Coordinates of C-alpha atoms in Angstrom, one line a residue:
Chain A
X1 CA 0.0 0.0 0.0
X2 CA 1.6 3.5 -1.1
X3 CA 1.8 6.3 1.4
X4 CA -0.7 8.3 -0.4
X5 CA -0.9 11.1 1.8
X6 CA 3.0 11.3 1.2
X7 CA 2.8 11.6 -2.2
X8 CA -0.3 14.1 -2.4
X9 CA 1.7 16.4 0.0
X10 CA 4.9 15.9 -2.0
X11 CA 2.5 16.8 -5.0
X12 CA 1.5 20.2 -3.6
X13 CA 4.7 21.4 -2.6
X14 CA 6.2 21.2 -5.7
X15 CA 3.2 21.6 -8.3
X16 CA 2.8 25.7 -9.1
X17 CA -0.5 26.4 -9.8
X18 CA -1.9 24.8 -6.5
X19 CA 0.6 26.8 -4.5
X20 CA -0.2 30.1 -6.0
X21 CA -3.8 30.3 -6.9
X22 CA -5.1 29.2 -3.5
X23 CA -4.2 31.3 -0.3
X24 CA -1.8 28.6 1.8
X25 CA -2.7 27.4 4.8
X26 CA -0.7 27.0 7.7
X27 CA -0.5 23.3 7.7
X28 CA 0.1 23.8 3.7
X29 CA 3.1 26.1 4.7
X30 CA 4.6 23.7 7.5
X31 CA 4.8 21.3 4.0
X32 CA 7.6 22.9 2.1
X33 CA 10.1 20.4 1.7
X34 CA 13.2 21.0 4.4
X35 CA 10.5 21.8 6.6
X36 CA 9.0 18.4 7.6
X37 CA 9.5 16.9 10.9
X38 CA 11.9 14.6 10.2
X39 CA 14.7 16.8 9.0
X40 CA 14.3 18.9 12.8
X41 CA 16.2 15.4 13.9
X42 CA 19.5 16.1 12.9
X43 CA 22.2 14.8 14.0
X44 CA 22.9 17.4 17.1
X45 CA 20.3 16.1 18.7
X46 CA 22.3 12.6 18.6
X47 CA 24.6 14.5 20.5
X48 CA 22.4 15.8 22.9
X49 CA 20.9 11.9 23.8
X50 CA 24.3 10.8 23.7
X51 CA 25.3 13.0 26.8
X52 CA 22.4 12.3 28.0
X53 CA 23.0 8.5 27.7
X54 CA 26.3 9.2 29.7
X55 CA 25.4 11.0 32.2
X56 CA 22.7 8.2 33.1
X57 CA 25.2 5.7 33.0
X58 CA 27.1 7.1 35.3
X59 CA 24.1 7.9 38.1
X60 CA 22.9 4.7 38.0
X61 CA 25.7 2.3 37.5
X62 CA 28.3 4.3 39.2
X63 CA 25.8 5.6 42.0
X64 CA 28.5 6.1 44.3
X65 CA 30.0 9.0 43.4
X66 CA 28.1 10.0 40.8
X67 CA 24.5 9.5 42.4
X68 CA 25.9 11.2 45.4
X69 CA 27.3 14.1 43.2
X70 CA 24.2 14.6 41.4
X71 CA 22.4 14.6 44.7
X72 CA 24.7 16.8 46.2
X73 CA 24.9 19.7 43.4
X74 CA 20.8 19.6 42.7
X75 CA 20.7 22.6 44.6
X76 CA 23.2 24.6 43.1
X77 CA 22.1 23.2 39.4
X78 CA 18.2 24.7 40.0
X79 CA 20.5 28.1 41.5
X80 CA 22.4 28.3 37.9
X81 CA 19.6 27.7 36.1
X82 CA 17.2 30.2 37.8
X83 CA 20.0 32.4 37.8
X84 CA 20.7 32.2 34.4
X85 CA 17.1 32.8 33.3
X86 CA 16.2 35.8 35.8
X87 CA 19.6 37.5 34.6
X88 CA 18.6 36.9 31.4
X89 CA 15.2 38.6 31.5
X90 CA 16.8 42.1 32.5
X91 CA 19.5 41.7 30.0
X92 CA 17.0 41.3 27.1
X93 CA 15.3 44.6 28.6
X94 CA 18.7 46.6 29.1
X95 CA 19.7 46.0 26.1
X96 CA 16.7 47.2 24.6
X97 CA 17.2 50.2 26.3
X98 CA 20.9 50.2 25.8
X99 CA 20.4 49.4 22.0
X100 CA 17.5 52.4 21.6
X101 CA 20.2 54.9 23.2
X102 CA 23.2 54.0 21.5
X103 CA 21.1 55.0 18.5
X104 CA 19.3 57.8 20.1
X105 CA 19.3 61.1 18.0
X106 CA 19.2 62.8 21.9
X107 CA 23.2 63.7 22.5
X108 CA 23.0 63.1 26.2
X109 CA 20.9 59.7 25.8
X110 CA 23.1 58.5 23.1
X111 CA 26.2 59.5 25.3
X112 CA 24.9 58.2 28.6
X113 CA 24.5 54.8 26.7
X114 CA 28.0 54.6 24.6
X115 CA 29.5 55.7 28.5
X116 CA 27.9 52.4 29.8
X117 CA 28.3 50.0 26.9
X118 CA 32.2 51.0 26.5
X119 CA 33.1 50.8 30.3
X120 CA 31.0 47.6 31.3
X121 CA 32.2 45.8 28.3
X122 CA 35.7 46.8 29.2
X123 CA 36.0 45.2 32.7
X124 CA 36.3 41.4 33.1
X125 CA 33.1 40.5 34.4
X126 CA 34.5 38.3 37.5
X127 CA 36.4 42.0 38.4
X128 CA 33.0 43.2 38.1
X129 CA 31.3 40.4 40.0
X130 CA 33.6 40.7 43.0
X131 CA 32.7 44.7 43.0
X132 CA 29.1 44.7 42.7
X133 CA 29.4 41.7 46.2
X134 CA 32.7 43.4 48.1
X135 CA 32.5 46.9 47.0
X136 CA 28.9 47.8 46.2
X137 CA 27.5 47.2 50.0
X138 CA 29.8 49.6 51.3
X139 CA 29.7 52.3 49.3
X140 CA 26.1 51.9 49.6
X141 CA 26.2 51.9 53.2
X142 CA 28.4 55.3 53.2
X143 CA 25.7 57.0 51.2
X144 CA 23.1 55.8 53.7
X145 CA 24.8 57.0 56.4
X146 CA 26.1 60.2 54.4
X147 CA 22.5 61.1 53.7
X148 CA 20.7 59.7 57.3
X149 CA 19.0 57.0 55.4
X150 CA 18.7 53.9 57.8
X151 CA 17.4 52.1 54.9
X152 CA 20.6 52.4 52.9
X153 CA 23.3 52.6 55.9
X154 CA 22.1 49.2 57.5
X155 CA 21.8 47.6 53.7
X156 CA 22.7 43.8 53.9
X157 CA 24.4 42.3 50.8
X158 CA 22.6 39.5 49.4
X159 CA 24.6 36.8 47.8
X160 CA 22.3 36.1 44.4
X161 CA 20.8 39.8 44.2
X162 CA 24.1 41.7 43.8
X163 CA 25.4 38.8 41.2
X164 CA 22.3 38.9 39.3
X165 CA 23.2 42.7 39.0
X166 CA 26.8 42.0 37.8
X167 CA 25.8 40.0 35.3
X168 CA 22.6 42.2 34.1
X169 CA 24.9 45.0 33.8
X170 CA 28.1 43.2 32.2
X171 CA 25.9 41.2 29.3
X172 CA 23.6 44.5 29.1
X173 CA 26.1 45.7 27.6
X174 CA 26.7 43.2 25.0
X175 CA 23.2 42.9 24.6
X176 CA 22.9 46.3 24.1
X177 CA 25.5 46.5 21.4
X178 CA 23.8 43.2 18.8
X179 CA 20.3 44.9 19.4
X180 CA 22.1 48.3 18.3
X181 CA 23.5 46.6 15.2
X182 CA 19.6 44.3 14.7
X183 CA 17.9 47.5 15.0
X184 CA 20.4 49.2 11.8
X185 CA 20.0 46.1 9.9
X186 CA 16.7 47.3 9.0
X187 CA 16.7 48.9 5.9
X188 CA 15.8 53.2 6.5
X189 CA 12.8 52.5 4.2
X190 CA 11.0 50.2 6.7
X191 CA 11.3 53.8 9.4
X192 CA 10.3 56.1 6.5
X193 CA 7.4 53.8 5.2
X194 CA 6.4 53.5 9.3
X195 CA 6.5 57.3 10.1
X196 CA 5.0 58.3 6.7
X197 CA 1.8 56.6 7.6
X198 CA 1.8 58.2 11.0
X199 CA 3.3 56.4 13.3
X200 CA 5.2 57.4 15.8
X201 CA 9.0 56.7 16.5
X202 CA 8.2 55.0 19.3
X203 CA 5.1 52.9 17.0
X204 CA 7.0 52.3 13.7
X205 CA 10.1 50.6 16.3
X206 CA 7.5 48.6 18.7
X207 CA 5.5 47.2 15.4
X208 CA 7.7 47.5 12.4
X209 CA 10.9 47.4 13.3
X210 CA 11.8 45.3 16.2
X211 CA 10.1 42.2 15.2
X212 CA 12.3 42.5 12.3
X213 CA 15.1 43.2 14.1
X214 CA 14.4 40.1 16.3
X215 CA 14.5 38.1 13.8
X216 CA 17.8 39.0 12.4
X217 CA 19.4 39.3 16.1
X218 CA 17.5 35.5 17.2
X219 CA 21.5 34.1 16.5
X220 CA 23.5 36.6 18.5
X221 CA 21.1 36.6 21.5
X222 CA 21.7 32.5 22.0
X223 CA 24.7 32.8 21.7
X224 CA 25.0 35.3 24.7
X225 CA 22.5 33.0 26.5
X226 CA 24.9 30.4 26.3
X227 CA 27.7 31.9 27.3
X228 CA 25.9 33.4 30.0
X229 CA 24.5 30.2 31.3
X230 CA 28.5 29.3 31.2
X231 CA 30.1 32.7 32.7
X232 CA 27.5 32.3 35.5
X233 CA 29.7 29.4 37.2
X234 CA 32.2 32.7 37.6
X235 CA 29.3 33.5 40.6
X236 CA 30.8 30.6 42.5
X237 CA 33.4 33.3 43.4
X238 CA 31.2 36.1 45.3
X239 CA 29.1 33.5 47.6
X240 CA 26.3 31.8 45.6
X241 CA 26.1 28.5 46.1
X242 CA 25.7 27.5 42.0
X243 CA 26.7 24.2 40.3
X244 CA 29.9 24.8 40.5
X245 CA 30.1 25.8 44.0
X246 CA 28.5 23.3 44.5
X247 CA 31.1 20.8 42.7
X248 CA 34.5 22.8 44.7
X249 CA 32.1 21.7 48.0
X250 CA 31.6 18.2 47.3
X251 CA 35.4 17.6 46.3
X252 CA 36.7 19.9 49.6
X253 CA 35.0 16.8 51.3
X254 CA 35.3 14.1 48.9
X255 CA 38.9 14.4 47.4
X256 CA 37.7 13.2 44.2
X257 CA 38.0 15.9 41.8
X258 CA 37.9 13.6 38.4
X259 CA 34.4 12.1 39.2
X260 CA 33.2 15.8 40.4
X261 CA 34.1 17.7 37.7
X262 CA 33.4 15.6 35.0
X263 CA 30.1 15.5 35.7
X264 CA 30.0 19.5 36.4
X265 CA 30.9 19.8 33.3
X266 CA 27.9 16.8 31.6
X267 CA 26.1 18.9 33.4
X268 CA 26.8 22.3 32.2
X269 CA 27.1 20.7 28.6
X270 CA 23.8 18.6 28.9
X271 CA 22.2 22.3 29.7
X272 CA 24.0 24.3 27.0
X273 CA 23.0 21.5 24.0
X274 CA 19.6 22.0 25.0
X275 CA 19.4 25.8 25.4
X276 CA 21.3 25.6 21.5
X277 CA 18.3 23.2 20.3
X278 CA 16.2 25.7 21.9
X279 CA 17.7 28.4 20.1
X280 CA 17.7 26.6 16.8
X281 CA 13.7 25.9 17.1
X282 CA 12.9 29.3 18.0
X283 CA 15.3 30.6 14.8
X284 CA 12.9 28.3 12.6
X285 CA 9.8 29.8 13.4
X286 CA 10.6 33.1 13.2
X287 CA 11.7 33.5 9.7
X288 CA 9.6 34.6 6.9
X289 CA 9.3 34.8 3.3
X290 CA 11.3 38.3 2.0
Chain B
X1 CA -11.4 78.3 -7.1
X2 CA -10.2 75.5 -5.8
X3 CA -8.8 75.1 -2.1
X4 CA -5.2 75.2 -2.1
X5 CA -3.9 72.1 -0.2
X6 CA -0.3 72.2 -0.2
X7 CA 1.5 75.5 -0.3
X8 CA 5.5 76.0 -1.2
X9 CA 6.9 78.9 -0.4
X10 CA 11.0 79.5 -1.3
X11 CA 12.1 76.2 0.1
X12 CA 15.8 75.8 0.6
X13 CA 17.1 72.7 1.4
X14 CA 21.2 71.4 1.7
X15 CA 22.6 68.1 2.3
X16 CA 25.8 68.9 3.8
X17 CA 27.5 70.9 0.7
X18 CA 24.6 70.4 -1.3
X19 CA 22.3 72.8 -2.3
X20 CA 19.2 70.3 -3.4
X21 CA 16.1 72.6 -3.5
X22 CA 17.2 76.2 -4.2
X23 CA 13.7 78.2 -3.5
X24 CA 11.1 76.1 -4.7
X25 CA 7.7 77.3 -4.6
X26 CA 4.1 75.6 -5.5
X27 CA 0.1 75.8 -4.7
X28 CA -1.3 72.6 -5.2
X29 CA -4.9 72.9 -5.2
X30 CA -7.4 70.0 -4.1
X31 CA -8.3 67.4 -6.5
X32 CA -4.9 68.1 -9.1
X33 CA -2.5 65.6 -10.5
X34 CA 0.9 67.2 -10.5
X35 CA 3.5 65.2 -12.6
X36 CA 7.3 66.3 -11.8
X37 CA 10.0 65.2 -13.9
X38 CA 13.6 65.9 -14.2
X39 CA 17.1 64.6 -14.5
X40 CA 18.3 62.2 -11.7
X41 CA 19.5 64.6 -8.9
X42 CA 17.5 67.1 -10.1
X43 CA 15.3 67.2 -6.4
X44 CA 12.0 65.6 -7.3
X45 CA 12.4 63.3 -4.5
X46 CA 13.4 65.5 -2.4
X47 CA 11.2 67.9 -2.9
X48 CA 8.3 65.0 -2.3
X49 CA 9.9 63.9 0.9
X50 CA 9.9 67.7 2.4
X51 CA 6.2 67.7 1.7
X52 CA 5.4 65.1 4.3
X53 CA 8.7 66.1 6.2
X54 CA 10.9 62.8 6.0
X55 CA 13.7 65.3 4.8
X56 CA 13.5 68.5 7.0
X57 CA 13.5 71.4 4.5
X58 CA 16.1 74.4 5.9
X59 CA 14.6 77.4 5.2
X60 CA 11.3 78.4 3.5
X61 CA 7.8 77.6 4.2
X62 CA 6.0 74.4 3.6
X63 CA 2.0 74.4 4.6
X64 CA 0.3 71.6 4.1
X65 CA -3.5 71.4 4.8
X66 CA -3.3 74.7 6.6
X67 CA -0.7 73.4 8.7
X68 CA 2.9 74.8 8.8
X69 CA 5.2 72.1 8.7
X70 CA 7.8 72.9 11.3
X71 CA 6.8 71.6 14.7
X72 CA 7.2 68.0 15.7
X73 CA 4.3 67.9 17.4
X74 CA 2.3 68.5 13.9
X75 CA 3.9 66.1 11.9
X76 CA 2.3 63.3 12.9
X77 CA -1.2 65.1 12.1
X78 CA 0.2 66.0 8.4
X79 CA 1.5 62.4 8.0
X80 CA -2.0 61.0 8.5
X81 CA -3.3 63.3 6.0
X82 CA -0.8 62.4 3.2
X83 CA -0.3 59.0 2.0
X84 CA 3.4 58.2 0.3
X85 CA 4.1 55.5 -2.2
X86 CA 7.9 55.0 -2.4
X87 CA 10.0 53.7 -5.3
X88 CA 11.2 49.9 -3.3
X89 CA 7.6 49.5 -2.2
X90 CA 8.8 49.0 1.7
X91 CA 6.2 46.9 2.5
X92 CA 6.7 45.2 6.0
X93 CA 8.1 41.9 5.3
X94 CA 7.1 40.5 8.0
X95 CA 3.8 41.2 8.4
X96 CA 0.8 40.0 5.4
X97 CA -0.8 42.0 2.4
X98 CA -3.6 42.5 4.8
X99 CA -1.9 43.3 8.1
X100 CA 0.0 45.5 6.1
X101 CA -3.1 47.9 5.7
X102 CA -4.5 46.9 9.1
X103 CA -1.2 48.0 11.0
X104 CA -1.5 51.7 10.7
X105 CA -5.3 52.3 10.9
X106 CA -5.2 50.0 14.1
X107 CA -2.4 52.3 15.8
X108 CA -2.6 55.6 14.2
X109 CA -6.4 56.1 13.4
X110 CA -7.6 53.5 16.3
X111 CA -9.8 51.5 14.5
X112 CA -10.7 48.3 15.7
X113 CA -9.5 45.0 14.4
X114 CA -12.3 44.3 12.5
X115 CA -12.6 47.5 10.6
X116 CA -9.6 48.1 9.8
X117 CA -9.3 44.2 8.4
X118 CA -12.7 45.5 6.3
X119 CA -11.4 48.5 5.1
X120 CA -7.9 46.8 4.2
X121 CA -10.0 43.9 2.0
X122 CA -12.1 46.7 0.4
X123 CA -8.8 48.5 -0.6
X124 CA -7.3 45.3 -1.6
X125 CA -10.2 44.7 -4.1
X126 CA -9.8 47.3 -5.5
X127 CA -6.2 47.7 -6.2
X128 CA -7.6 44.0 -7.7
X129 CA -5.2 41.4 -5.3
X130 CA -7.8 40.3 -2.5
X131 CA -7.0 36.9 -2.9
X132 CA -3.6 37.3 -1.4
X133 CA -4.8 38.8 1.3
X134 CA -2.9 36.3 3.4
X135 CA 0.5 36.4 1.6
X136 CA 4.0 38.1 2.9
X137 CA 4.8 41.0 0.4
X138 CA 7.9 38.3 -0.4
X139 CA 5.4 35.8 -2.4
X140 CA 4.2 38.8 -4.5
X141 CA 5.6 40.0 -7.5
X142 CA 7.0 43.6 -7.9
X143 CA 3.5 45.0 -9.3
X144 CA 1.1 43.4 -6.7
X145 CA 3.6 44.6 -3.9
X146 CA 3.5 48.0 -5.4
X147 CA -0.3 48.2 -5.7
X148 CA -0.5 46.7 -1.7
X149 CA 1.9 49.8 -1.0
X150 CA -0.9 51.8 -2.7
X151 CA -3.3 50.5 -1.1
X152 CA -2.0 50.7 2.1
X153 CA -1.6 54.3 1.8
X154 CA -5.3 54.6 1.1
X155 CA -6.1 52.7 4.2
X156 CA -5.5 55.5 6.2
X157 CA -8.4 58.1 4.1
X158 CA -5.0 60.3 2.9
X159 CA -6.7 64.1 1.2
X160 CA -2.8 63.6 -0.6
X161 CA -1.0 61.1 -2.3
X162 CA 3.0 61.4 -3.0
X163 CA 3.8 58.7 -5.1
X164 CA 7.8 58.8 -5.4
X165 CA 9.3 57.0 -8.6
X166 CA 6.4 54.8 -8.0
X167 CA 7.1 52.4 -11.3
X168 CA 10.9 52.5 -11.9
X169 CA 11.8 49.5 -9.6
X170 CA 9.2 47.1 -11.5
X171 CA 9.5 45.1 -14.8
X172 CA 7.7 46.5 -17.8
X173 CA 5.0 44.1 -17.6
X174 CA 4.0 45.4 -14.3
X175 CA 4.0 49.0 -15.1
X176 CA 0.9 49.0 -16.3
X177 CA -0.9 47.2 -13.7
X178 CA 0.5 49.9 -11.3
X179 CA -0.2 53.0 -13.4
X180 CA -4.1 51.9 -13.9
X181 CA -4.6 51.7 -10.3
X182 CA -2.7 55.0 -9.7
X183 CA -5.1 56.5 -12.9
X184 CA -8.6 55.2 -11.2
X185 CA -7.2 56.9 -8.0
X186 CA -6.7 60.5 -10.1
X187 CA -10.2 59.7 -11.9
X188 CA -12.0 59.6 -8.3
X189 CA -10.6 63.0 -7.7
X190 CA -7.8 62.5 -5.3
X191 CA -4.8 65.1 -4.9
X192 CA -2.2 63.4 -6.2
X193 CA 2.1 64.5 -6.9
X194 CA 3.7 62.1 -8.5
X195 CA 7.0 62.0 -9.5
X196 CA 7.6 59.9 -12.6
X197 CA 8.9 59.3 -16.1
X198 CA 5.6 57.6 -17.6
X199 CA 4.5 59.6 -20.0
X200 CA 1.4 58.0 -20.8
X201 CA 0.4 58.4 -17.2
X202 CA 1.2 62.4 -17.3
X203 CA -0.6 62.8 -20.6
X204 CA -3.3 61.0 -19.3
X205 CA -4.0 61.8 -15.6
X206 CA -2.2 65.0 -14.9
X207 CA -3.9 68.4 -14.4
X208 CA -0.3 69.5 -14.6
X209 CA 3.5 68.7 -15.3
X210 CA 6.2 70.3 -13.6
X211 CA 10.0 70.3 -14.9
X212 CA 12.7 70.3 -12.2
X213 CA 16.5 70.1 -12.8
X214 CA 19.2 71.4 -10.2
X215 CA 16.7 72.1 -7.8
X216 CA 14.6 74.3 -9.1
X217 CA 11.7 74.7 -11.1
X218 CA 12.1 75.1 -14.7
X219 CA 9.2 74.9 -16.3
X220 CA 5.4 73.9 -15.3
X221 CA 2.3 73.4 -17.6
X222 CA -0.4 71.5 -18.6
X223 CA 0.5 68.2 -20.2
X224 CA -0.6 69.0 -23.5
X225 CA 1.2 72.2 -23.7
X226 CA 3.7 70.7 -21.5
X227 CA 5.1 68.3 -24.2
X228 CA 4.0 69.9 -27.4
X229 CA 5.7 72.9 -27.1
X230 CA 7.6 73.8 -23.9
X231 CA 9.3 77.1 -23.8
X232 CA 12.4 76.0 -22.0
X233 CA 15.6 75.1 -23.7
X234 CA 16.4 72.5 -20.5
X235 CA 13.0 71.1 -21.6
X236 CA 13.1 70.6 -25.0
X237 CA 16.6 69.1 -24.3
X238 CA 15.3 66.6 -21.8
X239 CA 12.2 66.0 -23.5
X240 CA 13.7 64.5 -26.6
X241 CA 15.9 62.5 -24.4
X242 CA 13.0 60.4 -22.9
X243 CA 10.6 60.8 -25.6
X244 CA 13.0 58.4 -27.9
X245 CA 12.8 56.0 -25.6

């Protein structure tokens, strides 16, 4: 028996007059050939299963250390991953901002944002880390006692807070530049076509051009979600207890550094294949025909 | 007499060293078809884009519907009232035919969905593509796009239409599906200035035809007169240039 369904699909993809003389349907649309299901298993996601398929191995037949390991770092695993998402929530929106002034026609808003984006993206962000969670707390505390406010002079750091804020301000930056750069992309017509039917700046950016210039920024922004998902085991440093805190705790006791870090690093590499697939998906769906 | 809509008074306008309108001045009255022609660099365009302000003239007076184009506050008022048609369509890729026409109305004028999808079908019909509707300006050749750009200019009820170079980026075979939709629009009575080299279109739609080279006007008349027997020299010249064609 012939796959007829197969063939009839196969038929309307590639036969002209069916595909232009009859407004496409969606499910019509998921049919052009590149598109079907089965090419979306390629072979990175043998390499995602295959890690996988490791890192199972290990937990179960190896439960003692891994098991123990696993069990041990859940903690700080849920910490980097939380961590990773909240940070990167603020960092999509100061880069928005960041990206808006850096291409601001205002002198003082476009100089404010070139100031920031120059000097965050010039300091290492573990220097910067270990400021915002040494030196932040006290100069905040002088200005609260400068000024008589209690609220400020009895201020208590807080571990995740203040490294949420290092990194939010360090990949704002970045961020700030690749949305500065999406933004441009966009060819002058698509602003002049905007404001000539009325809109306003602040209209012809939020509906014409920022959805385009998603789209063409969608590959820069997961890459900076990767590598922020990565740099955050630098938070280790300044007192949150992340996976890799975790890990250097486990092996202070242990004294087995192979079987710790290994695994750390399934771990961080199990997380980063994903957020990549992740990535990949979302690229898919957003593109359009031009 | 008519009402004058737009009103040109000695506009000046420089881009860096260039002097690209030197003291340009012109009534258009309500219901005319103003052709301008001219040599490549000659300031049509320019002189199109001061009208609804996406080049900020430098000295001069522009007033356009009894407003004086100056103020940022009014431009936004004048843009509603003066639909453009550019040369590269710049239709929003991302968005379809119809949400296209429906983006504007819904955030400018503040129609609802619903009407503004109406009036956007209505528009399509009658630029003659409301069966693609639901396709991205990317599966629709150069003419349809162009005649979507059209009508999504009309979608927002525009007393002006700037049409800039409106046929120049299509094929010839396309040309004349734009020009017939832009000649039903002069037929109904709308203001129209519309720079272009067609001719047929001038001869047959315009009220009147203006001559510009190096920023200035030359030489203005109606079409008949206009390319019979123009007085200017820099006419004539360019004239039997185009006309060989």
């Amino acid at each position: 028996m012939p796959p007829k369904g197969l063939f009839r699909n196969l038929g309307r993809a590639f036969s002209r007059d069916t595909a232009t003389d009859s407004t496409p349907t969606q499910e019509e649309l998921g049919r052009v050939p590149g598109a079907e299901l089965s090419s979306r298993l390629d072979p990175w996601w043998w390499l995602v299963a295959a890690v996988a398929i490791i890192i199972i191995l290990l937990v179960v037949f190896q439960s003692d250390p891994y098991l123990n390991i696993l069990l041990f770092v859940r903690d700080g695993l849920a910490i980097t991953v939380l961590l990773t998402i909240a940070s990167f929530v603020f960092i999509i929106l100061v880069g928005l901002i960041g990206g808006l002034g850096r291409i601001s026609s205002n002198p003082f808003i476009h100089l404010v944002a070139t100031l920031y984006v120059e000097i965050a993206r010039g300091i290492p962000l573990l220097v910067q880390l270990i400021w915002w969670y040494f030196a932040a707390p006290v100069v905040i505390q002088t200005i609260g006692r400068l000024l008589h406010i209690s609220a400020l002079a009895n201020y208590q750091s807080n571990a995740i807070f203040l490294a949420i804020v290092g990194l939010v301000v360090c990949y704002g930056a970045y961020m700030s530049e690749i949305f500065r750069a999406g933004i441009q992309s966009i060819h002058k017509g698509q602003t002049e076509a905007a404001r000539s039917l009325g809109m306003s700046y602040m209209q012809s950016m939020r509906h014409v051009i920022l959805p385009q210039a998603l789209r063409v920024v969608l590959p820069p922004v997961g890459n900076e979600f990767i590598m922020l998902l990565k740099d955050s085991s630098l938070v280790s440093v300044v007192a949150v207890a992340d996976l890799t805190r975790r890990g250097r705790e486990f092996m202070a006791t242990h004294f087995d550094p192979i079987e710790v870090w290994t695994l750390v690093a399934l771990l961080y590499l199990i997380m980063t294949l994903f957020a990549a697939r992740l990535i990949a998906w979302l690229e898919k769906r957003r593109t359009f025909e031009r | 007499m008519a009402e004058t809509i737009i009103h040109l008074e000695d506009v000046h306008k420089y881009f860096g060293p260039v002097h690209a309108l030197r003291g340009v001045s012109l009534d258009v009255q309500m219901g005319e078809v103003v052709v301008i022609m001219g040599p490549s660099g000659s300031g049509k365009s320019t002189l199109l884009r001061c009208i609804n302000h996406l080049e900020v003239y430098n000295s001069g007076k522009i007033i356009v519907d009894g407003i004086l184009l100056k103020s940022a506050q009014n431009i936004n008022i004048v843009r509603r009232e003066i639909g453009m048609v550019f040369q590269s369509f710049n239709l929003f890729p991302h968005l379809t035919a119809m949400d296209n026409l429906a983006l504007a109305q819904c955030v400018v004028r503040k129609r609802d969905r619903k009407e503004a999808k109406e009036t956007a079908l209505n528009l399509l019909a009658k630029v003659g593509i409301s069966e693609k509707a639901e396709y991205y300006p990317g599966q629709l050749s150069g003419g349809q796009q162009q005649r979507v750009a059209i009508a999504r200019a009309l979608a927002m009820n525009p007393k002006i239409m700037l049409f800039d170079e409106p046929t120049s980026a299509l094929d010839p075979e396309m040309i004349k599906e734009v020009l017939d939709v832009m000649l039903a629009l002069a037929k109904e009575g709308m203001t129209m200035i519309v720079v272009s080299h067609e001719m047929g279109f001038a001869r047959a739609a315009a009220s009147r035809c203006i001559f510009m080279d190096e920023g200035q006007i030359v030489e203005e008349g109606t079409p008949d007169k206009f390319f019979s027997s123009p007085s200017q020299e820099r006419t004539k010249v360019f004239l039997s240039k185009v006309l060989q064609i």
